[in-house]
Short mmCIF file of C-alpha atoms in Angstrom, two decimals:
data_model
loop_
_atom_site.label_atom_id
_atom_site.label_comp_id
_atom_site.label_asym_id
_atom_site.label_seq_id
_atom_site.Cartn_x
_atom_site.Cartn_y
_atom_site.Cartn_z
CA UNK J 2 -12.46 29.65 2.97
CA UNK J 3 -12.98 31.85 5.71
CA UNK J 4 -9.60 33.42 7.60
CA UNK J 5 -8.96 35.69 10.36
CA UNK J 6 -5.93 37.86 9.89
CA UNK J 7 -3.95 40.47 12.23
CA UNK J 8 -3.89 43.04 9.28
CA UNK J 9 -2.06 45.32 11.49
CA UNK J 10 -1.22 46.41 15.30
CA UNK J 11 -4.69 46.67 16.52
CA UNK J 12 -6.53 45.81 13.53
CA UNK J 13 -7.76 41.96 12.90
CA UNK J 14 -10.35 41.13 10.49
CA UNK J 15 -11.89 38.16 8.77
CA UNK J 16 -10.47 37.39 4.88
CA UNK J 17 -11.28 34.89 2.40
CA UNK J 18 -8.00 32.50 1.94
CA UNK J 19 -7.72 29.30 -0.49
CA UNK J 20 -8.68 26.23 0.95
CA UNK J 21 -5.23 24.28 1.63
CA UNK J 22 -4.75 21.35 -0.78
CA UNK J 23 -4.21 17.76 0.84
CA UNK J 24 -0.71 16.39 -0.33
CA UNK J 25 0.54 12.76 0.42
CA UNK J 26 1.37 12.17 3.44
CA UNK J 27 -0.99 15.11 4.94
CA UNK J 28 -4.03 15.19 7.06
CA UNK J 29 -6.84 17.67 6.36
CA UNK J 30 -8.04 19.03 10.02
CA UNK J 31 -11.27 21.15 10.04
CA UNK J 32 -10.84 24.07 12.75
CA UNK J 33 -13.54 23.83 15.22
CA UNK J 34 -11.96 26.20 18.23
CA UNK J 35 -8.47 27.92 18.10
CA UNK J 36 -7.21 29.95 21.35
CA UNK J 37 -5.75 33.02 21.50
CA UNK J 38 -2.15 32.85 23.05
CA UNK J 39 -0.77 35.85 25.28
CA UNK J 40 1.63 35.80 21.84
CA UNK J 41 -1.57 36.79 19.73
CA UNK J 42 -2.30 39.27 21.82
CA UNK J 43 1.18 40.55 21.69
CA UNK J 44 1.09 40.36 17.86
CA UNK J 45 -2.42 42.39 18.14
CA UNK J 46 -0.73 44.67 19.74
CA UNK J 47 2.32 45.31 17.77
CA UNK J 48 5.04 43.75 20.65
CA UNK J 49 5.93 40.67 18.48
CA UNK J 50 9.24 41.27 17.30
CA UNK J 51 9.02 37.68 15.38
CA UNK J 52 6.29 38.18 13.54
CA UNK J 53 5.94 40.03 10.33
CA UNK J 54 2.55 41.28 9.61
CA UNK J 55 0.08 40.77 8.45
CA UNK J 56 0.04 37.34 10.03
CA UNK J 57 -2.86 34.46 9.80
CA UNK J 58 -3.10 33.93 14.23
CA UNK J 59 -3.09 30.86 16.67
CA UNK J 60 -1.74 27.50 17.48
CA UNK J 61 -4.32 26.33 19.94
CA UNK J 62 -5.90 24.14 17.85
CA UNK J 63 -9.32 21.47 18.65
CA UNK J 64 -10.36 20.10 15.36
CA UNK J 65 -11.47 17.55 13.80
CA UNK J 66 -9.93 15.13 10.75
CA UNK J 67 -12.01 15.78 7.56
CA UNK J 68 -9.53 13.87 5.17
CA UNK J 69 -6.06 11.77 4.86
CA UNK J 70 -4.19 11.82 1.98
CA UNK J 71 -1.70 9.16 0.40
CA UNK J 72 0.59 7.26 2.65
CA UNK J 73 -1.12 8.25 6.12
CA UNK J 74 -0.77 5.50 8.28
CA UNK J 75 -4.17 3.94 9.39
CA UNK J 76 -4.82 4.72 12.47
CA UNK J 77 -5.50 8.39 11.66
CA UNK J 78 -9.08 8.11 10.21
CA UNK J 79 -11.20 11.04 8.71
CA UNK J 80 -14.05 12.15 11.72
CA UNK J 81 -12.09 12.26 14.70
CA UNK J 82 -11.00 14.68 17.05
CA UNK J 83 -7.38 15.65 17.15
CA UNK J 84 -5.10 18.85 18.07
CA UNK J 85 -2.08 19.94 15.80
CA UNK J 86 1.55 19.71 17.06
CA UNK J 87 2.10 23.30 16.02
CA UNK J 88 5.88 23.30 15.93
CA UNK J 89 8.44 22.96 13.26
CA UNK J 90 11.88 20.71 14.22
CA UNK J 91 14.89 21.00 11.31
CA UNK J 92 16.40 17.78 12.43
CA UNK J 93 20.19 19.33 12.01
CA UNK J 94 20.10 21.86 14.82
CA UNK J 95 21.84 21.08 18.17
CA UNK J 96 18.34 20.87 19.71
CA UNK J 97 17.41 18.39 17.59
CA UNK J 98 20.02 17.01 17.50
CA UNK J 99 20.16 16.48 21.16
CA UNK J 100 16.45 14.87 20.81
CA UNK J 101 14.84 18.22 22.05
CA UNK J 102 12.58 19.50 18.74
CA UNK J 103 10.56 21.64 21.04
CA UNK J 104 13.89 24.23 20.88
CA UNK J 105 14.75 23.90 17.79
CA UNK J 106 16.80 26.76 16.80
CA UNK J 107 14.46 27.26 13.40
CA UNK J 108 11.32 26.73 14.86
CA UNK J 109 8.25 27.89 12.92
CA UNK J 110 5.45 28.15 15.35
CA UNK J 111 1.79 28.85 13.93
CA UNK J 112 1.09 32.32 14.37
CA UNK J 113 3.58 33.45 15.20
CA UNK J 114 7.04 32.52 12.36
CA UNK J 115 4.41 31.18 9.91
CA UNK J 116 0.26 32.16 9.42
CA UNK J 117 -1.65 29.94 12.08
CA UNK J 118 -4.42 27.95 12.53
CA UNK J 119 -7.10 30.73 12.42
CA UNK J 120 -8.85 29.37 9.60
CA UNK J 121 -11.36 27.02 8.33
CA UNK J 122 -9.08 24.19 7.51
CA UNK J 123 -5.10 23.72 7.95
CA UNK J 124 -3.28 20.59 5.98
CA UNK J 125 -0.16 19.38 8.55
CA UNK J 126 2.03 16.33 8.06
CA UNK J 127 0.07 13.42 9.78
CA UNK J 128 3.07 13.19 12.51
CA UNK J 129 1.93 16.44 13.85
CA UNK J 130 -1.92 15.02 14.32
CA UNK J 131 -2.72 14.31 17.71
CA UNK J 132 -5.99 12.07 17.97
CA UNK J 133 -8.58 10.99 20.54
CA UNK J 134 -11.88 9.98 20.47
CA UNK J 135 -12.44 10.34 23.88
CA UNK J 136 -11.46 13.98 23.63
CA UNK J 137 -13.84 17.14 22.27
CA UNK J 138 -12.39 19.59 19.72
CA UNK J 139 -13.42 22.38 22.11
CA UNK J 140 -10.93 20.69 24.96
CA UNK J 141 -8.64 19.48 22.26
CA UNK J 142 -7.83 23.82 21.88
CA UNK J 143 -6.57 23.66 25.80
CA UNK J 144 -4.43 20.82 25.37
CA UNK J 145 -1.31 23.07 23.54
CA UNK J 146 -1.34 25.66 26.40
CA UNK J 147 -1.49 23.25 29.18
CA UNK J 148 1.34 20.91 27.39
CA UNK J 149 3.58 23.85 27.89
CA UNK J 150 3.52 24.32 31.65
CA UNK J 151 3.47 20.26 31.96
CA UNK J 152 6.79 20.66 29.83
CA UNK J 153 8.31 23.26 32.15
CA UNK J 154 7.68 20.70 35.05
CA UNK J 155 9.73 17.87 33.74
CA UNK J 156 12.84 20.45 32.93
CA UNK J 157 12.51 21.28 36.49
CA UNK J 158 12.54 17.41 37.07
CA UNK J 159 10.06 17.66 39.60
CA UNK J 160 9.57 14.73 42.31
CA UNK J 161 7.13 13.60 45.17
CA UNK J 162 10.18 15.37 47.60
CA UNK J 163 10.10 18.21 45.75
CA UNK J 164 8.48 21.51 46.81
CA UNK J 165 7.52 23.93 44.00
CA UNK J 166 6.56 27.20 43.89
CA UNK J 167 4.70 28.06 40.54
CA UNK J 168 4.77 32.39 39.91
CA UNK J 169 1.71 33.01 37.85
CA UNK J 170 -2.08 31.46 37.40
CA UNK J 171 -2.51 32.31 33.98
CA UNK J 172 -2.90 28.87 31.56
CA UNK J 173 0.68 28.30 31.47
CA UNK J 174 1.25 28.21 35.59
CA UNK J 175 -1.98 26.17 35.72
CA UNK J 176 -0.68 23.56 33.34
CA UNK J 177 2.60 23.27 36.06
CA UNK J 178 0.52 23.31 38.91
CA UNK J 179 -1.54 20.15 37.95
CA UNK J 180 1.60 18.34 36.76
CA UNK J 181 3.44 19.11 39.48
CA UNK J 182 0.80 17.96 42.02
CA UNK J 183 0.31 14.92 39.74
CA UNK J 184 4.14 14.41 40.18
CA UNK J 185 3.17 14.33 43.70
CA UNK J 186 5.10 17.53 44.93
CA UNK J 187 3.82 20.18 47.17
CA UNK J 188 2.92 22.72 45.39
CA UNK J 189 2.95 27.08 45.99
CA UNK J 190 1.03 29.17 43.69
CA UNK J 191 1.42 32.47 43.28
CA UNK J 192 -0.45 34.77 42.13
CA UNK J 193 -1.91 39.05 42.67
CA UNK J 194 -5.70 37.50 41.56
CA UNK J 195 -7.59 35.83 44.64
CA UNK J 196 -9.59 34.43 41.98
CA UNK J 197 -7.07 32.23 39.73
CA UNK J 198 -5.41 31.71 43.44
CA UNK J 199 -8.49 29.88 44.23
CA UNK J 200 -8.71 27.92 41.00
CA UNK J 201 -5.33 26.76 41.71
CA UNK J 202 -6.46 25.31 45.36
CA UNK J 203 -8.82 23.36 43.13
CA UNK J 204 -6.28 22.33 41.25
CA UNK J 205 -3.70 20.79 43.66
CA UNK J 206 -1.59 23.67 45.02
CA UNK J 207 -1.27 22.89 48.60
CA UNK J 208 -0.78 26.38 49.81
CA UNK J 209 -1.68 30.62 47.37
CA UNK J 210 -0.20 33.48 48.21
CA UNK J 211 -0.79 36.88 46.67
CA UNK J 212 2.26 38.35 46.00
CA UNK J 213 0.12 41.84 46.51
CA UNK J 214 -1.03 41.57 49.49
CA UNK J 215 1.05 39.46 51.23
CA UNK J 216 4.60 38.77 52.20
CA UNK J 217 5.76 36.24 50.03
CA UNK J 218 9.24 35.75 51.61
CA UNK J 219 7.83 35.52 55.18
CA UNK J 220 4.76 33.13 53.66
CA UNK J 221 7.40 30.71 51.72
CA UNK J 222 9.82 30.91 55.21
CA UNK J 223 7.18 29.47 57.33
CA UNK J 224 5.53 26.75 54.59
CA UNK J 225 9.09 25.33 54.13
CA UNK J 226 10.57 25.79 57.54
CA UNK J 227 13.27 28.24 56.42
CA UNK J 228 14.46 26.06 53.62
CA UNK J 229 12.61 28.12 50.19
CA UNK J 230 11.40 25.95 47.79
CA UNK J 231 13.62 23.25 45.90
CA UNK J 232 11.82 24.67 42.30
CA UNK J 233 10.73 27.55 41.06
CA UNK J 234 8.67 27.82 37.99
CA UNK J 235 8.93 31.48 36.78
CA UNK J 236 5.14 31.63 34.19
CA UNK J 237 5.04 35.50 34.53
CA UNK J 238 7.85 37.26 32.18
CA UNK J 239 8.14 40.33 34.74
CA UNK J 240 11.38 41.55 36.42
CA UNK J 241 9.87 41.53 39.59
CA UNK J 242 8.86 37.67 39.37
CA UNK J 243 12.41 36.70 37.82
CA UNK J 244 14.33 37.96 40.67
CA UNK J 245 11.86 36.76 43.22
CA UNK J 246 12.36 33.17 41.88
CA UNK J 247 16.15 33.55 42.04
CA UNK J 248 16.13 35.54 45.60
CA UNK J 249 13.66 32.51 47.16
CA UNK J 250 14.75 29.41 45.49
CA UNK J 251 16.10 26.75 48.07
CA UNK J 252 20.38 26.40 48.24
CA UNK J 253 20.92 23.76 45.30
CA UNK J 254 17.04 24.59 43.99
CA UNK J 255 16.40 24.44 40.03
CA UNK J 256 14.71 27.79 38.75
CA UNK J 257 12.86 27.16 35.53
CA UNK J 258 11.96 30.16 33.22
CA UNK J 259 9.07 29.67 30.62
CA UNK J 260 7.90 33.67 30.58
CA UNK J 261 9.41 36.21 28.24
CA UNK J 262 10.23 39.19 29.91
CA UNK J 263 10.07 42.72 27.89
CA UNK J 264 13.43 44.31 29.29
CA UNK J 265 16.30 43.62 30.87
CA UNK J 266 16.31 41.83 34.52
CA UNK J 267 19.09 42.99 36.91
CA UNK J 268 19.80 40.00 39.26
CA UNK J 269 22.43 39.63 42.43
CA UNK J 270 24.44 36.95 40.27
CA UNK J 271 26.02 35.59 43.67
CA UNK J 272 22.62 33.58 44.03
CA UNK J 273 23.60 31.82 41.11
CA UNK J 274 27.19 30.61 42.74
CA UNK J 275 26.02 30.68 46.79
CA UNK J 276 22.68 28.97 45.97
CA UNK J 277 24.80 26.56 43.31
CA UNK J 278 21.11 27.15 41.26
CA UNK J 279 20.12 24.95 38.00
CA UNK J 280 18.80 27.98 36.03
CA UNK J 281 17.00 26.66 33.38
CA UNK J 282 15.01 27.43 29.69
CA UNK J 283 11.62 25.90 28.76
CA UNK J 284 9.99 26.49 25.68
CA UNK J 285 6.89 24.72 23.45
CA UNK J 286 6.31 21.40 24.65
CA UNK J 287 6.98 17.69 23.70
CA UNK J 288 4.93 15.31 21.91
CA UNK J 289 5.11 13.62 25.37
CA UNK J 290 3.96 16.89 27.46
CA UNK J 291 1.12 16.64 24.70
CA UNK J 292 -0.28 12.90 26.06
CA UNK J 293 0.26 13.88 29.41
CA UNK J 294 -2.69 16.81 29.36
CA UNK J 295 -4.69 14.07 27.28
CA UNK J 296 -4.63 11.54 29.52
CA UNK J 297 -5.13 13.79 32.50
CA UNK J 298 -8.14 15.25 30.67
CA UNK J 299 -9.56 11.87 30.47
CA UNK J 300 -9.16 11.49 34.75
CA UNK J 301 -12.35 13.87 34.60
CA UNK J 302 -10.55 16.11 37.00
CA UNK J 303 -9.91 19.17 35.31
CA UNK J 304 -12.27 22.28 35.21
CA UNK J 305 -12.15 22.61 31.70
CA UNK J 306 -15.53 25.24 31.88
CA UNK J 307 -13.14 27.25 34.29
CA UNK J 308 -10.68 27.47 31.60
CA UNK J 309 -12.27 29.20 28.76
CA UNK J 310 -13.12 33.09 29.31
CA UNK J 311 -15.09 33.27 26.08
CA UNK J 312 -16.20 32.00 22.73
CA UNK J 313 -16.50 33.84 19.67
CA UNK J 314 -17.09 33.49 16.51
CA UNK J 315 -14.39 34.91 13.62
CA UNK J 316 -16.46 37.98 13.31
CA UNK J 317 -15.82 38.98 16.66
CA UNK J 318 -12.56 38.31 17.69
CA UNK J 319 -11.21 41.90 17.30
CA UNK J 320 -14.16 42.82 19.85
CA UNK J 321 -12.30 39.60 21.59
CA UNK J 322 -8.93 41.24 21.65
CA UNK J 323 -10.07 44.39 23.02
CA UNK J 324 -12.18 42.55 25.76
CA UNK J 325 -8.36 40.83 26.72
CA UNK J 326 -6.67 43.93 26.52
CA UNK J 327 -8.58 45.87 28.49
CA UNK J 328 -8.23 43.66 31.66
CA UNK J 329 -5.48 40.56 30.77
CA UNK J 330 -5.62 39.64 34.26
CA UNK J 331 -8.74 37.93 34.42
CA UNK J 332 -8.40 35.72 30.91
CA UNK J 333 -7.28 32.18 31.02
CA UNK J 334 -8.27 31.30 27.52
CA UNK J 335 -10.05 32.55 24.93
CA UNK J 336 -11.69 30.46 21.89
CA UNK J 337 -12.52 31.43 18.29
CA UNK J 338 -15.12 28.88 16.93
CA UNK J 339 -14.89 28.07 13.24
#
């Protein structure tokens, strides 16, 4: 079956790979649209330190169930629409056991600690199949990417009382901005693109402000009376952005971290004991996080079209990568259509 592989840094091309076998206890999911995560691109470009090359891409995954093998339980029938769960858990870790999989310390994500989902066909466990009829394979691939920001929203344990300021637009930020505002909180984004700022209007942020033209503290002093809002969601991975979330974070705010920044951050450390902050991890997403973005995709609401930046097809997803590279600013989300 038909493959696309990141051969190596800046070289991706389509191979021929065996078709996966279905064992008991396995679903058989045919690949209609996979995304490209900002860690494929990183991969792409040879900044991946966990991947080992070369490396089968992506875990944003809209497909549909082509066959069940032995032991399956019924309800997951052959012709419907699902998305993949593309984590691993060990079950012995403290994160798991502690009940949170989504960190578990040996997590194998597709694409990234194991080949992905860039392929014809994939065979998972059945308890990582998520179905819905009511749900396309093309919006099944923006479910994954959204269920992380939604995740980083109930770490920050976000409430109607809550203010939140959300750094960064990209897929991730957008995914906290809509749960946030579902949550009922005010919400802040921020962003240096007018364009994503206006997307997130559209999406329920109450107030934008472009952190290049604008003065954020002054901006976030007069929309919360002097206070600084009570969470910060930090979906950039910049040194700039992490110490902004620290320096404007209300006294007694939670700070929530989901980007991975490239060097070291220097912070003024006596925020974290003045400010008595709740600094705080988030990473992957919960099965829960996972039927949140489904059943808000079902409200009709979200501008899925918006969303996607491009389709391609296997054959041109280096052309894809290049087209990202060359201006990452402007991408939300980019399909490959098997």
């Amino acid at each position: 079956m038909k493959a696309l592989q990141i051969v190596q840094a800046g070289e991706m091309k389509v191979v021929s790979v065996e078709k996966p076998a279905l064992k008991a206890g396995e679903v058989l999911v045919k690949l209609c649209y996979v995304g490209f995560c900002g860690s494929d691109l990183n991969t792409y470009l040879g900044k991946n330190p966990m991947v080992k090359l070369p490396v089968i891409p992506g875990h944003e995954i809209g497909a549909v169930i082509e066959a069940v093998g032995e032991g399956v339980p019924a309800h997951i029938q052959p012709g419907v629409s699902c998305t993949v769960n593309p984590y691993t858990a060990c079950g012995s870790c403290p994160s798991c056991r502690n009940g949170r999989p989504n960190a578990c310390q040996f997590n194998q994500t597709f694409g990234v600690q194991r080949d992905g989902a860039m392929s014809e066909y994939i065979s998972v466990p059945w308890g990582k199949v998520i179905p819905d009829a009511e749900i396309t394979p093309r919006d099944f691939a923006l479910v994954e990417p959204m269920s992380v920001g939604f995740h980083a929203v109930s770490r920050a344990q976000v409430t109607d009382l809550d203010v939140v300021m959300v750094i960064g637009c990209g897929m991730i930020g957008v995914g906290a901005i809509v749960r946030s505002a579902l949550r009922g909180a005010r919400v802040i984004a921020v962003d240096v693109d007018d364009s994503k700022l206006a997307l997130a209007k559209r999406l329920g942020a109450a107030y934008t402000i472009n952190s290049k033209t604008e003065d954020v503290h002054a901006r976030l002093q007069t929309i919360t009376n002097n206070a600084g809002p009570d969470v910060v969601i930090e979906a950039v991975g910049a040194p700039p952005t992490y110490q902004m979330a620290i320096s404007e974070v209300a006294f007694t705010g939670r700070v929530v971290c989901i980007g991975y920044a490239k060097t070291e951050i220097a912070f003024e450390t006596k925020y974290f004991v003045q400010k008595e902050l709740d600094i705080r991890g988030s990473r992957n997403a919960m099965p829960e996080d996972f039927r949140a973005v489904i059943e808000y995709m079902k409200r009709g609401t979200c501008p899925k079209e918006e969303l996607i930046s491009g389709i391609y097809e296997p054959e041109q997803a280096q052309e894809a990568m290049k087209h990202w590279q060359s201006d990452p600013g402007k991408v939300f989300r980019i399909f490959v259509k098997f």
